[in-house]
Coordinates of C-alpha atoms in Angstrom, one line a residue:
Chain L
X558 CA -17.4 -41.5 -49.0
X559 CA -14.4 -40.0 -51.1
X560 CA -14.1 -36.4 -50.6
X561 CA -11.8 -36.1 -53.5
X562 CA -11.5 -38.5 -56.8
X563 CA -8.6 -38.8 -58.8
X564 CA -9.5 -41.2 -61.5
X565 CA -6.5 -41.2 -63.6
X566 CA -3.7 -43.2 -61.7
X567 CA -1.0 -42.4 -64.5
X568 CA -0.7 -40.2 -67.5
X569 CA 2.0 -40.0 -70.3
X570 CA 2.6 -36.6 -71.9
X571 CA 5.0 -35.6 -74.9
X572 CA 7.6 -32.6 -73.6
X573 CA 5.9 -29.3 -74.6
X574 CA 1.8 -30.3 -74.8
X575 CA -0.9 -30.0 -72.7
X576 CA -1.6 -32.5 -69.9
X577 CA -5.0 -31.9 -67.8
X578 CA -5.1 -34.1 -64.7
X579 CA -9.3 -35.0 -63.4
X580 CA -10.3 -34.2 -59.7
X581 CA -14.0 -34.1 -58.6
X582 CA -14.9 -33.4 -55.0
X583 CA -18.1 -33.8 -52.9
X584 CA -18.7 -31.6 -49.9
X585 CA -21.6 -30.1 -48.4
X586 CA -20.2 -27.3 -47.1
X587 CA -20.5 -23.6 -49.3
X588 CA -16.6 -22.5 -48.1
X589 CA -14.0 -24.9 -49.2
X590 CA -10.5 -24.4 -51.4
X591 CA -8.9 -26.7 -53.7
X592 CA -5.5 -27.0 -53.8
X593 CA -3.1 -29.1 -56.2
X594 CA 0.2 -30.1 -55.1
X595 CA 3.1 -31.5 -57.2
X596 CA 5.3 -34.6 -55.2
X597 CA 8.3 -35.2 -57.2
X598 CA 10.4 -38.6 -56.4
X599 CA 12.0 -36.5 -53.5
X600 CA 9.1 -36.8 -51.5
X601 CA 8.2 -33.2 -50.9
X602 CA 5.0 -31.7 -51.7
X603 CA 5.0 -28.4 -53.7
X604 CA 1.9 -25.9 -53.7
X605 CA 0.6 -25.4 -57.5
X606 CA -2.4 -23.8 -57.4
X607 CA -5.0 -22.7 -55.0
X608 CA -8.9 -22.0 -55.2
X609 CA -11.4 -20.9 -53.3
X610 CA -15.0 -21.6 -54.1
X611 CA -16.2 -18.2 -53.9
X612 CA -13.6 -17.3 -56.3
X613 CA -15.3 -15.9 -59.5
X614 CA -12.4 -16.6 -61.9
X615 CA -10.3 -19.5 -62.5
X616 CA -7.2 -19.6 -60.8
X617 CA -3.7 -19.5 -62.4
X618 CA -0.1 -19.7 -61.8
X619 CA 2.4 -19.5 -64.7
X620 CA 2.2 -22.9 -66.6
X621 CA -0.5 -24.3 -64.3
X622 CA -4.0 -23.3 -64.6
X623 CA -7.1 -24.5 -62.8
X624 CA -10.5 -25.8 -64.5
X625 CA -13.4 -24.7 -62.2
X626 CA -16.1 -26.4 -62.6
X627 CA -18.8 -25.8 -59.8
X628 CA -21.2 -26.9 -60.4
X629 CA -20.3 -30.3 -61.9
X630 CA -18.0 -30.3 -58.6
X631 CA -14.7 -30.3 -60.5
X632 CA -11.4 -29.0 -60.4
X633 CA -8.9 -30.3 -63.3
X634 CA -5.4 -29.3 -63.5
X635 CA -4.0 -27.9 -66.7
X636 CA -0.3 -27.8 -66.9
X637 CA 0.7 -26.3 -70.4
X638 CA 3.4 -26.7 -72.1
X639 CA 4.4 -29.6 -70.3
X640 CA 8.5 -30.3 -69.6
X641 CA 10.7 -33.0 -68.4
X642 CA 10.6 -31.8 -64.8
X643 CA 6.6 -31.8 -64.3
X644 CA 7.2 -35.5 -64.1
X645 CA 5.6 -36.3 -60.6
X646 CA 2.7 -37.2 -58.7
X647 CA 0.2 -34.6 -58.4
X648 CA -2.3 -34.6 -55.7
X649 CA -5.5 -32.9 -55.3
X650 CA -7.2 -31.8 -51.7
X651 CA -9.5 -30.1 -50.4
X652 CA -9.7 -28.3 -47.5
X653 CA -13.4 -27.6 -46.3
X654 CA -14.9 -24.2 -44.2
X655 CA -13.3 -21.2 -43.1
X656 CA -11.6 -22.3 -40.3
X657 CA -10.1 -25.9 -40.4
X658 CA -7.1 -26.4 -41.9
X659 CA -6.9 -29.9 -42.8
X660 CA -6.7 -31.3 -45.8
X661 CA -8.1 -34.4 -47.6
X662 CA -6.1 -35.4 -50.3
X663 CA -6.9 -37.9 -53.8
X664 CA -5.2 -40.8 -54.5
X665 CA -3.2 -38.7 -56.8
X666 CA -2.0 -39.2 -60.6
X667 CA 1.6 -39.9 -61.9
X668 CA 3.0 -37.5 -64.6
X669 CA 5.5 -39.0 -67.0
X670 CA 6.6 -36.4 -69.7
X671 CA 8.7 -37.7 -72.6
X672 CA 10.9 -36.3 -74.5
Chain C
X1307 CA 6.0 -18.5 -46.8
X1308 CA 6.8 -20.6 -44.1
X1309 CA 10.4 -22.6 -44.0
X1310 CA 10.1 -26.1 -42.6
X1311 CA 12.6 -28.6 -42.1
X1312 CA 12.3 -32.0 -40.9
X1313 CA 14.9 -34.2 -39.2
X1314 CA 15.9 -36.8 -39.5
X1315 CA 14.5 -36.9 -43.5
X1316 CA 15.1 -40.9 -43.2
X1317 CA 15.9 -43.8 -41.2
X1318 CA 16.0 -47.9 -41.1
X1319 CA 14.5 -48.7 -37.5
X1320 CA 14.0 -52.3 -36.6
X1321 CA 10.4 -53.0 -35.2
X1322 CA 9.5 -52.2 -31.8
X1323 CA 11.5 -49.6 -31.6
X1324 CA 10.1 -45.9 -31.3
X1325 CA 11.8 -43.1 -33.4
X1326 CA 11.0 -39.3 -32.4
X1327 CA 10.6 -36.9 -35.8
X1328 CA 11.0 -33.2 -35.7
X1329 CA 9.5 -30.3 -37.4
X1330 CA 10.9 -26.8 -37.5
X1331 CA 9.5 -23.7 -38.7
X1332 CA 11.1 -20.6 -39.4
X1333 CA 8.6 -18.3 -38.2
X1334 CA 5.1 -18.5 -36.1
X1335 CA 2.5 -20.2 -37.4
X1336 CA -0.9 -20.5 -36.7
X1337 CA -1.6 -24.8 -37.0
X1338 CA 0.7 -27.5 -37.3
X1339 CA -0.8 -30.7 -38.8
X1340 CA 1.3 -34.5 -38.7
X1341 CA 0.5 -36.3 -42.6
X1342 CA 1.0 -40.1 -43.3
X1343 CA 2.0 -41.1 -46.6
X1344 CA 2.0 -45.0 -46.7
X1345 CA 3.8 -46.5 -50.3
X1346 CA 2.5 -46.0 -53.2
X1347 CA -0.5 -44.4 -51.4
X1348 CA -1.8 -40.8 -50.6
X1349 CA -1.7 -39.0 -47.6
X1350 CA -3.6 -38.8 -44.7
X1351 CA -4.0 -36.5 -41.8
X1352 CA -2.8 -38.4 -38.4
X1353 CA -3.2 -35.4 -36.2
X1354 CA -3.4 -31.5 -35.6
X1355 CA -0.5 -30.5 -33.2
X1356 CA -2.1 -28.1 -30.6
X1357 CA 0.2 -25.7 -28.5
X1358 CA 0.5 -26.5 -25.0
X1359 CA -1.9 -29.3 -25.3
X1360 CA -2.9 -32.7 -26.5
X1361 CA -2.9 -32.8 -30.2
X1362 CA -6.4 -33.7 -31.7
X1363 CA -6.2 -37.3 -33.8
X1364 CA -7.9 -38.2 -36.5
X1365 CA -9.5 -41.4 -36.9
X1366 CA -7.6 -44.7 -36.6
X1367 CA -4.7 -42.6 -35.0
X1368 CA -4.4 -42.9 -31.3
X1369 CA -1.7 -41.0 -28.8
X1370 CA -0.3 -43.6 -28.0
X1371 CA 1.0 -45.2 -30.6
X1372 CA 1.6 -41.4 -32.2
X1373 CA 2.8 -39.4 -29.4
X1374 CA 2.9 -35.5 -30.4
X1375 CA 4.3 -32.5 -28.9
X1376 CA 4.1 -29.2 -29.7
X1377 CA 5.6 -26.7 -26.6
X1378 CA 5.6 -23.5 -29.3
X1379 CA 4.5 -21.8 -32.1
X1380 CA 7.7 -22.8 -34.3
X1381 CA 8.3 -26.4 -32.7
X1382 CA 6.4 -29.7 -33.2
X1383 CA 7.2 -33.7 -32.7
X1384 CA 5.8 -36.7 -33.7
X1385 CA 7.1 -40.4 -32.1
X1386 CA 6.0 -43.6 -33.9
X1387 CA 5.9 -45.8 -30.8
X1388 CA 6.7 -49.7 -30.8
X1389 CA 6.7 -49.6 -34.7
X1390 CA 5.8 -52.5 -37.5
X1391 CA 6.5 -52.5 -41.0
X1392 CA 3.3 -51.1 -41.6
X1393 CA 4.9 -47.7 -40.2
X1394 CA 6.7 -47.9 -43.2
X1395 CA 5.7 -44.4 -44.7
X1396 CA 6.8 -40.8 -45.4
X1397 CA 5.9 -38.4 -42.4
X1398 CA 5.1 -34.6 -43.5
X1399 CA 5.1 -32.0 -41.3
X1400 CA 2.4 -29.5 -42.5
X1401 CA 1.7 -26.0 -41.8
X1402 CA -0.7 -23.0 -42.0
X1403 CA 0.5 -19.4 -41.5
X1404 CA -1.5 -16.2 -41.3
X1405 CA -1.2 -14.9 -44.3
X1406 CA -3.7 -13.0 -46.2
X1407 CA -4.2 -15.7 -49.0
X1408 CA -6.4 -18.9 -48.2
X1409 CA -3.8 -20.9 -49.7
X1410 CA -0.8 -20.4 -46.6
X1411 CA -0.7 -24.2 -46.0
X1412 CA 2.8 -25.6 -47.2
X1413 CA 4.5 -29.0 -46.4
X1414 CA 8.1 -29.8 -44.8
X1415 CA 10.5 -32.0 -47.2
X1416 CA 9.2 -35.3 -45.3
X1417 CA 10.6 -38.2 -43.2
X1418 CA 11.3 -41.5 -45.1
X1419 CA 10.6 -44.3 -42.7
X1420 CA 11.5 -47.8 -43.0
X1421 CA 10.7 -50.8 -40.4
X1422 CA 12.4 -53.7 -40.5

């Protein structure tokens, strides 16, 4: 089974609105973290946001914010105030209990901000 | 944060051939993972590089078609052996440092592979 489900394979966004990207996840396991990285046409993958399931608050970093959703099992990505840069594929992943490191990704969603 | 670099960051290899990729880090870290991102597709764990012994594969990955070393802390390779287009994929180094946040798990820039 899919451990983490992107269902939106491409998005279009006007330069300075909102965009929120959908990730739902099914574990088992109490102690997992979410994590959403951003993979511009360079290849590389760039660390957004990170959180933790015991984490009381939602987590944010500057223009991105995370939408916690426990118990529904979901994590969307907000990025506000969206520019011509965020254009990208963004992948969410999951890595699950306290002590292994890997990572299972979605299929990811393309970003394409216009002007 | 860790630094990671990656060499070579692409090639053109003809099939059958084996290419050996590199990762550097700039500092100790803790794991070292090997990622496969096919075209078009997402990415998926091939291995976890283990210091001074055989790496652990995941699924569908077997040594020896994806030979990996890792003989420090800083130091990892990964060698696609008699290779298809299907091998056709970016490669990402990935690592985890010790850190005090959860979230010390960061990516090298990637090697571009292409089989003819």
């Amino acid at each position: 089974a899919q451990k983490i489900t992107q269902t939106q394979p491409g998005m279009f966004v006007q330069e300075k609105e909102a965009v929120t990207l959908d990730c739902t996840y099914d574990t088992s396991d109490p102690s997992y973290g979410l994590f959403w990285y951003k993979q511009p046409s360079s290849g590389e993958m760039i660390f957004l946001i990170y959180q933790g399931s015991y984490d009381q608050q939602n987590a944010t970093e500057g223009r991105y914010s995370l939408n916690f959703q426990k118990a529904r099992k979901s994590a969307n990505l907000v990025i506000s105030a969206s520019q011509l840069g965020d254009s990208a594929m963004y992948f969410c992943a999951m890595r699950e209990g306290s002590n292994d490191y890997k990572l299972s990704f979605g299929a990811g969603t393309t970003v394409t901000v216009r002007a | 944060s860790a630094v990671i670099s990656q060499k070579p960051s692409r090639d053109i290899c003809q099939r059958g051939t084996s290419l050996t990729i590199q990762c550097q880090v700039d500092s100790q870290v803790t794991m070292m993972f090997w990622y496969r991102q096919q075209p078009g597709q997402s990415l998926t764990l091939i291995a976890t590089a283990n210091q001074g012994s055989e790496a652990t594969y995941e699924s569908g990955f077997v040594i020896d078609k994806f030979p990996i070393s890792r003989p420090n802390l800083t130091f990892s390779t990964l060698t696609v052996s008699n290779m298809s287009p299907e091998d056709s994929s970016i490669y990402l180094c990935s690592v985890t440092t010790q850190g005090k946040g959860p979230y010390e798990q960061y990516f090298g820039p990637g090697t571009r592979l292409t089989v003819t």
